[in-house]
mmCIF file of C-alpha atoms and ligand atoms in Angstrom:
data_model
loop_
_atom_site.group_PDB
_atom_site.id
_atom_site.type_symbol
_atom_site.label_atom_id
_atom_site.label_comp_id
_atom_site.label_asym_id
_atom_site.label_seq_id
_atom_site.Cartn_x
_atom_site.Cartn_y
_atom_site.Cartn_z
ATOM 1 C CA MET A 1 16.422 -10.592 -0.021
ATOM 2 C CA ALA A 2 18.947 -8.071 -1.075
ATOM 3 C CA THR A 3 21.564 -6.581 1.182
ATOM 4 C CA SER A 4 20.660 -5.515 4.470
ATOM 5 C CA SER A 5 21.796 -3.242 7.077
ATOM 6 C CA SER A 6 20.916 -2.768 10.638
ATOM 7 C CA ASN A 7 20.502 0.545 12.723
ATOM 8 C CA GLU A 8 20.139 1.699 16.407
ATOM 9 C CA SER A 9 16.679 3.407 15.604
ATOM 10 C CA GLY A 10 14.875 1.215 13.499
ATOM 11 C CA PRO A 11 14.430 -2.313 12.085
ATOM 12 C CA THR A 12 16.777 -4.143 9.518
ATOM 13 C CA LEU A 13 15.807 -3.014 6.551
ATOM 14 C CA PRO A 14 17.057 -3.673 2.936
ATOM 15 C CA ARG A 15 19.072 -0.741 2.014
ATOM 16 C CA GLN A 16 21.354 0.385 -1.129
ATOM 17 C CA ARG A 17 20.291 -2.559 -3.124
ATOM 18 C CA MET A 18 21.917 -3.946 -6.134
ATOM 19 C CA SER A 19 18.952 -6.344 -7.314
ATOM 20 C CA ARG A 20 15.604 -5.525 -7.944
ATOM 21 C CA ALA A 21 13.038 -5.190 -4.835
ATOM 22 C CA ARG A 22 10.859 -8.214 -4.426
ATOM 23 C CA LEU A 23 7.433 -7.098 -3.762
ATOM 24 C CA ALA A 24 4.215 -9.353 -2.241
ATOM 25 C CA VAL A 25 1.235 -7.471 -2.760
ATOM 26 C CA VAL A 26 -1.819 -8.726 -0.801
ATOM 27 C CA ILE A 27 -5.087 -8.159 -1.930
ATOM 28 C CA SER A 28 -8.942 -8.632 -1.768
ATOM 29 C CA GLY A 29 -10.852 -7.573 -5.030
ATOM 30 C CA ALA A 30 -10.144 -6.003 -8.281
ATOM 31 C CA GLY A 31 -6.228 -5.243 -8.120
ATOM 32 C CA SER A 32 -6.045 -2.309 -10.183
ATOM 33 C CA ASN A 33 -3.530 -1.134 -8.202
ATOM 34 C CA MET A 34 -1.517 -4.378 -7.899
ATOM 35 C CA LEU A 35 -1.866 -4.018 -11.652
ATOM 36 C CA ALA A 36 -0.709 -0.472 -12.072
ATOM 37 C CA ILE A 37 2.425 -1.408 -9.526
ATOM 38 C CA ASP A 38 3.309 -4.621 -11.881
ATOM 39 C CA ASP A 39 2.949 -2.222 -15.266
ATOM 40 C CA ALA A 40 5.416 0.240 -13.578
ATOM 41 C CA CYS A 41 7.735 -2.588 -12.901
ATOM 42 C CA ARG A 42 7.579 -4.072 -16.369
ATOM 43 C CA ARG A 43 8.114 -0.396 -17.784
ATOM 44 C CA GLY A 44 11.045 0.000 -15.640
ATOM 45 C CA ASP A 45 9.743 3.191 -13.793
ATOM 46 C CA LEU A 46 9.841 0.721 -10.449
ATOM 47 C CA HIS A 47 12.631 -1.114 -9.785
ATOM 48 C CA ALA A 48 11.059 -3.890 -8.429
ATOM 49 C CA ASP A 49 9.175 -7.053 -9.239
ATOM 50 C CA VAL A 50 5.686 -8.591 -8.058
ATOM 51 C CA VAL A 51 7.116 -12.021 -6.948
ATOM 52 C CA CYS A 52 3.634 -13.054 -5.735
ATOM 53 C CA VAL A 53 -0.203 -11.894 -5.155
ATOM 54 C CA ILE A 54 -2.041 -13.059 -2.061
ATOM 55 C CA SER A 55 -5.475 -12.805 -1.573
ATOM 56 C CA ASN A 56 -8.073 -13.365 1.573
ATOM 57 C CA ARG A 57 -10.965 -13.963 -0.864
ATOM 58 C CA ALA A 58 -11.253 -16.576 -3.696
ATOM 59 C CA ASP A 59 -13.318 -14.105 -5.608
ATOM 60 C CA ALA A 60 -10.808 -11.823 -5.946
ATOM 61 C CA ALA A 61 -10.525 -10.378 -9.536
ATOM 62 C CA GLY A 62 -6.913 -9.421 -9.257
ATOM 63 C CA LEU A 63 -5.664 -13.104 -8.587
ATOM 64 C CA THR A 64 -6.735 -13.952 -12.059
ATOM 65 C CA HIS A 65 -5.639 -11.035 -13.462
ATOM 66 C CA ALA A 66 -2.046 -11.959 -11.769
ATOM 67 C CA ALA A 67 -2.269 -15.472 -13.143
ATOM 68 C CA ALA A 68 -2.718 -14.246 -16.467
ATOM 69 C CA ARG A 69 0.384 -12.240 -16.064
ATOM 70 C CA GLY A 70 2.397 -15.242 -14.997
ATOM 71 C CA ILE A 71 2.487 -13.962 -11.510
ATOM 72 C CA PRO A 72 2.815 -16.352 -8.511
ATOM 73 C CA THR A 73 -0.678 -16.186 -6.707
ATOM 74 C CA SER A 74 -2.072 -17.769 -3.334
ATOM 75 C CA LEU A 75 -5.108 -17.891 -1.826
ATOM 76 C CA VAL A 76 -5.228 -17.970 1.794
ATOM 77 C CA THR A 77 -8.613 -18.286 2.711
ATOM 78 C CA PRO A 78 -9.883 -17.627 6.165
ATOM 79 C CA ILE A 79 -11.385 -20.738 8.011
ATOM 80 C CA ASN A 80 -14.295 -20.687 9.955
ATOM 81 C CA GLY A 81 -13.612 -19.989 13.940
ATOM 82 C CA GLU A 82 -9.729 -19.092 12.978
ATOM 83 C CA SER A 83 -8.466 -16.602 15.047
ATOM 84 C CA ARG A 84 -6.595 -13.664 13.523
ATOM 85 C CA GLU A 85 -3.354 -14.488 14.601
ATOM 86 C CA SER A 86 -3.402 -17.789 13.291
ATOM 87 C CA TYR A 87 -4.782 -16.611 10.164
ATOM 88 C CA ASP A 88 -1.964 -14.218 10.031
ATOM 89 C CA GLU A 89 0.675 -16.623 10.791
ATOM 90 C CA ARG A 90 -0.516 -18.433 7.284
ATOM 91 C CA LEU A 91 -0.114 -15.070 5.473
ATOM 92 C CA ALA A 92 2.982 -14.870 6.925
ATOM 93 C CA SER A 93 4.255 -17.680 5.828
ATOM 94 C CA VAL A 94 3.523 -17.143 2.234
ATOM 95 C CA ILE A 95 5.325 -14.207 2.358
ATOM 96 C CA HIS A 96 8.645 -15.613 3.809
ATOM 97 C CA ALA A 97 8.145 -18.584 0.887
ATOM 98 C CA ALA A 98 8.304 -15.719 -1.797
ATOM 99 C CA ASN A 99 11.096 -14.156 0.081
ATOM 100 C CA ALA A 100 9.382 -10.953 -0.429
ATOM 101 C CA ASP A 101 11.540 -7.669 0.729
ATOM 102 C CA TRP A 102 7.949 -5.425 0.965
ATOM 103 C CA ILE A 103 4.886 -6.520 1.670
ATOM 104 C CA VAL A 104 2.255 -4.250 -0.442
ATOM 105 C CA LEU A 105 -1.079 -3.973 1.039
ATOM 106 C CA ALA A 106 -3.276 -2.957 -2.013
ATOM 107 C CA GLY A 107 -7.449 -2.979 -1.297
ATOM 108 C CA TYR A 108 -6.753 -5.722 1.185
ATOM 109 C CA MET A 109 -9.745 -5.492 3.384
ATOM 110 C CA ARG A 110 -8.742 -7.304 6.669
ATOM 111 C CA ILE A 111 -7.561 -5.987 9.829
ATOM 112 C CA LEU A 112 -3.672 -7.422 10.487
ATOM 113 C CA SER A 113 -2.805 -8.637 14.233
ATOM 114 C CA SER A 114 -0.576 -6.765 16.230
ATOM 115 C CA HIS A 115 1.874 -9.419 15.722
ATOM 116 C CA PHE A 116 1.700 -9.891 11.911
ATOM 117 C CA VAL A 117 2.430 -5.824 11.888
ATOM 118 C CA GLY A 118 5.134 -6.210 14.359
ATOM 119 C CA GLU A 119 7.248 -8.657 12.473
ATOM 120 C CA PHE A 120 6.733 -6.957 9.347
ATOM 121 C CA THR A 121 7.052 -3.217 10.571
ATOM 122 C CA GLY A 122 9.073 -1.099 8.228
ATOM 123 C CA ARG A 123 8.206 -3.428 5.280
ATOM 124 C CA LEU A 124 4.900 -3.194 5.439
ATOM 125 C CA LEU A 125 2.775 -0.571 3.209
ATOM 126 C CA ASN A 126 -0.624 0.366 2.772
ATOM 127 C CA ILE A 127 -2.459 2.795 0.362
ATOM 128 C CA HIS A 128 -5.939 4.504 1.910
ATOM 129 C CA PRO A 129 -8.325 6.148 -0.056
ATOM 130 C CA SER A 130 -8.480 9.444 1.789
ATOM 131 C CA LEU A 131 -6.074 12.322 2.773
ATOM 132 C CA LEU A 132 -5.033 11.012 5.696
ATOM 133 C CA PRO A 133 -5.166 12.012 8.519
ATOM 134 C CA ALA A 134 -8.816 12.190 7.213
ATOM 135 C CA HIS A 135 -11.189 9.736 6.700
ATOM 136 C CA LYS A 136 -9.595 6.799 8.192
ATOM 137 C CA GLY A 137 -11.872 3.464 7.932
ATOM 138 C CA LEU A 138 -14.572 2.703 5.293
ATOM 139 C CA HIS A 139 -16.740 4.658 2.941
ATOM 140 C CA THR A 140 -14.022 7.325 2.165
ATOM 141 C CA HIS A 141 -15.544 8.984 -0.600
ATOM 142 C CA ARG A 142 -18.765 9.541 0.449
ATOM 143 C CA ARG A 143 -17.792 10.761 3.921
ATOM 144 C CA ALA A 144 -15.744 13.206 1.794
ATOM 145 C CA ILE A 145 -18.518 14.554 -0.037
ATOM 146 C CA GLU A 146 -20.783 14.749 3.089
ATOM 147 C CA ALA A 147 -18.259 16.269 5.110
ATOM 148 C CA ARG A 148 -17.952 19.224 1.890
ATOM 149 C CA ASP A 149 -14.214 18.662 2.032
ATOM 150 C CA ALA A 150 -12.292 20.682 -0.807
ATOM 151 C CA GLN A 151 -10.072 18.270 -1.487
ATOM 152 C CA HIS A 152 -9.810 14.402 -1.426
ATOM 153 C CA GLY A 153 -7.427 11.694 -2.625
ATOM 154 C CA ALA A 154 -5.291 8.594 -1.341
ATOM 155 C CA THR A 155 -2.461 8.334 0.948
ATOM 156 C CA VAL A 156 0.573 5.923 0.749
ATOM 157 C CA HIS A 157 1.664 5.241 4.593
ATOM 158 C CA PHE A 158 3.850 2.606 6.466
ATOM 159 C CA VAL A 159 1.561 0.443 8.543
ATOM 160 C CA THR A 160 1.765 0.326 12.696
ATOM 161 C CA ALA A 161 -0.807 -1.349 14.757
ATOM 162 C CA GLU A 162 -3.024 1.822 14.697
ATOM 163 C CA LEU A 163 -5.322 1.208 11.548
ATOM 164 C CA ASP A 164 -4.357 3.852 8.935
ATOM 165 C CA GLY A 165 -2.539 5.647 11.411
ATOM 166 C CA GLY A 166 1.114 4.650 10.245
ATOM 167 C CA PRO A 167 3.408 7.384 9.032
ATOM 168 C CA ARG A 168 2.614 8.937 5.771
ATOM 169 C CA ILE A 169 4.839 8.807 2.730
ATOM 170 C CA LEU A 170 2.747 10.233 0.021
ATOM 171 C CA ARG A 171 -0.416 12.124 -0.928
ATOM 172 C CA GLY A 172 -2.206 12.402 -3.881
ATOM 173 C CA VAL A 173 -4.459 15.296 -3.879
ATOM 174 C CA LEU A 174 -7.765 16.332 -6.163
ATOM 175 C CA THR A 175 -10.147 18.981 -6.007
ATOM 176 C CA LEU A 176 -13.683 17.852 -5.323
ATOM 177 C CA ARG A 177 -15.925 19.001 -8.323
ATOM 178 C CA PRO A 178 -19.663 19.780 -7.558
ATOM 179 C CA SER A 179 -21.006 17.263 -9.908
ATOM 180 C CA ASP A 180 -18.840 14.417 -8.395
ATOM 181 C CA ASP A 181 -20.630 11.356 -6.321
ATOM 182 C CA GLU A 182 -19.328 8.542 -4.661
ATOM 183 C CA GLU A 183 -18.636 6.819 -8.051
ATOM 184 C CA SER A 184 -16.665 9.413 -9.892
ATOM 185 C CA LEU A 185 -14.950 10.265 -6.789
ATOM 186 C CA GLN A 186 -13.796 6.554 -6.497
ATOM 187 C CA ARG A 187 -12.560 6.549 -10.149
ATOM 188 C CA ARG A 188 -10.554 9.604 -9.776
ATOM 189 C CA VAL A 189 -8.856 8.741 -6.496
ATOM 190 C CA GLN A 190 -8.162 5.286 -8.118
ATOM 191 C CA ARG A 191 -6.556 6.976 -11.012
ATOM 192 C CA ILE A 192 -4.209 8.734 -8.463
ATOM 193 C CA GLU A 193 -3.672 5.579 -6.406
ATOM 194 C CA HIS A 194 -2.303 3.959 -9.571
ATOM 195 C CA ALA A 195 0.692 6.891 -9.924
ATOM 196 C CA ILE A 196 1.485 7.338 -6.419
ATOM 197 C CA TYR A 197 1.749 3.812 -5.279
ATOM 198 C CA PRO A 198 4.471 3.205 -7.464
ATOM 199 C CA GLU A 199 6.022 6.392 -7.051
ATOM 200 C CA ALA A 200 6.321 5.770 -3.456
ATOM 201 C CA LEU A 201 7.267 2.215 -3.775
ATOM 202 C CA GLU A 202 10.508 3.198 -6.244
ATOM 203 C CA LEU A 203 11.786 5.354 -3.446
ATOM 204 C CA LEU A 204 11.963 2.304 -1.201
ATOM 205 C CA ALA A 205 13.396 0.054 -3.967
ATOM 206 C CA ARG A 206 15.892 3.015 -4.158
ATOM 207 C CA GLY A 207 16.726 3.126 -0.767
ATOM 208 C CA ARG A 208 15.687 6.497 -0.439
ATOM 209 C CA LEU A 209 12.923 5.885 2.153
ATOM 210 C CA ARG A 210 12.516 4.110 5.356
ATOM 211 C CA GLN A 211 10.700 3.678 8.278
ATOM 212 C CA THR A 212 12.246 4.657 11.711
ATOM 213 C CA ASP A 213 11.020 4.616 15.340
ATOM 214 C CA ALA A 214 10.137 8.351 14.930
ATOM 215 C CA GLY A 215 8.085 8.036 11.811
ATOM 216 C CA ALA A 216 9.288 8.079 8.057
ATOM 217 C CA GLU A 217 12.392 9.247 6.796
ATOM 218 C CA LEU A 218 13.739 10.356 3.322
ATOM 219 C CA ASP A 219 17.242 10.618 2.178
ATOM 220 C CA GLY A 220 18.210 10.498 5.568
ATOM 221 C CA GLN A 221 15.611 13.402 6.632
ATOM 222 C CA PRO A 222 12.783 13.061 8.978
ATOM 223 C CA LEU A 223 9.586 13.382 6.859
ATOM 224 C CA VAL A 224 7.544 15.280 8.909
ATOM 225 C CA GLU A 225 4.863 15.796 6.136
ATOM 226 C CA PRO A 226 4.027 13.300 3.408
ATOM 227 C CA LEU A 227 5.232 14.108 0.063
ATOM 228 C CA GLU A 228 2.085 15.815 -1.989
ATOM 229 C CA ARG A 229 1.078 15.259 -5.591
ATOM 230 C CA HIS A 230 -1.825 17.050 -6.970
ATOM 231 C CA PHE A 231 -3.780 15.891 -9.898
ATOM 232 C CA ASP A 232 -6.422 17.228 -12.106
ATOM 233 C CA PHE A 233 -7.760 14.035 -13.433
HETATM 234 C C1 GAR B 301 -8.372 0.875 -3.529
HETATM 235 O O1 GAR B 301 -8.824 2.205 -3.683
HETATM 236 C C2 GAR B 301 -7.594 1.240 -2.268
HETATM 237 O O2 GAR B 301 -7.192 2.432 -1.617
HETATM 238 C C3 GAR B 301 -8.524 0.536 -1.129
HETATM 239 O O3 GAR B 301 -9.411 -0.451 -1.853
HETATM 240 C C4 GAR B 301 -9.167 -0.217 -3.089
HETATM 241 C C5 GAR B 301 -8.725 -1.354 -3.855
HETATM 242 O O4 GAR B 301 -8.740 -1.335 -5.413
HETATM 243 N N1 GAR B 301 -8.204 0.150 0.057
HETATM 244 C C6 GAR B 301 -8.966 0.515 1.221
HETATM 245 O O5 GAR B 301 -9.955 0.924 1.462
HETATM 246 C C7 GAR B 301 -8.259 -0.131 2.794
HETATM 247 N N2 GAR B 301 -8.560 0.463 3.799
HETATM 248 P P1 GAR B 301 -7.969 -2.463 -6.010
HETATM 249 O O6 GAR B 301 -8.397 -3.860 -5.955
HETATM 250 O O7 GAR B 301 -8.399 -1.971 -7.588
HETATM 251 O O8 GAR B 301 -6.812 -1.921 -6.106
#
């Protein structure tokens, strides 16, 4: 863990780091966001390293991709009948063993226990494929089309106990096209995700962004509305 400082309004956080941030990326599937984050680290756009990739699913292709890059991987398979708390304890011990600064949920499809969220509050991020607070939960692209939304996209946010409800950091926005269907939207939104997740993580790695009791704070100022980027992908 890099240098830490505590404060009255928030949890102890790694700040003003001199070394690269250590990212534990938690996935359930293809891992394209994980790869985009790792690419950004390797290019030097993100001052961090992916120190482990963890999956709850053995068939997550992202595990194979990570291993091919030499990134340590861990499979934490749920045991039949196991409580959410017990599973999350095993997940937490892998994160601790990796000495990770930030826990980056990237297509992780399990709900986290409140104990786990509490343990890592301020260090736990997620990307969600919608313009939060719209379309929390699943099938976001279908729901955006059905709602005839003019705009859609993805949001990086801190994770709290409320599903997809934590302080928003950065939204990537696209305009829906008449030709869009669920598949095309998924492709377009994922390209956005691959740009905005590394950008948000770089703010953390540089010590510019943190979570407080009141929400998110950028450069010492409350981030009342998330940052926004517009894409024409
Ligand atoms: C991403 O589109 C991410 O936003 C979504 O899963 C996909 C994972 O893709 N996450 C959620 O729906 C979480 N609620 P990837 O495995 O290729 O990064």
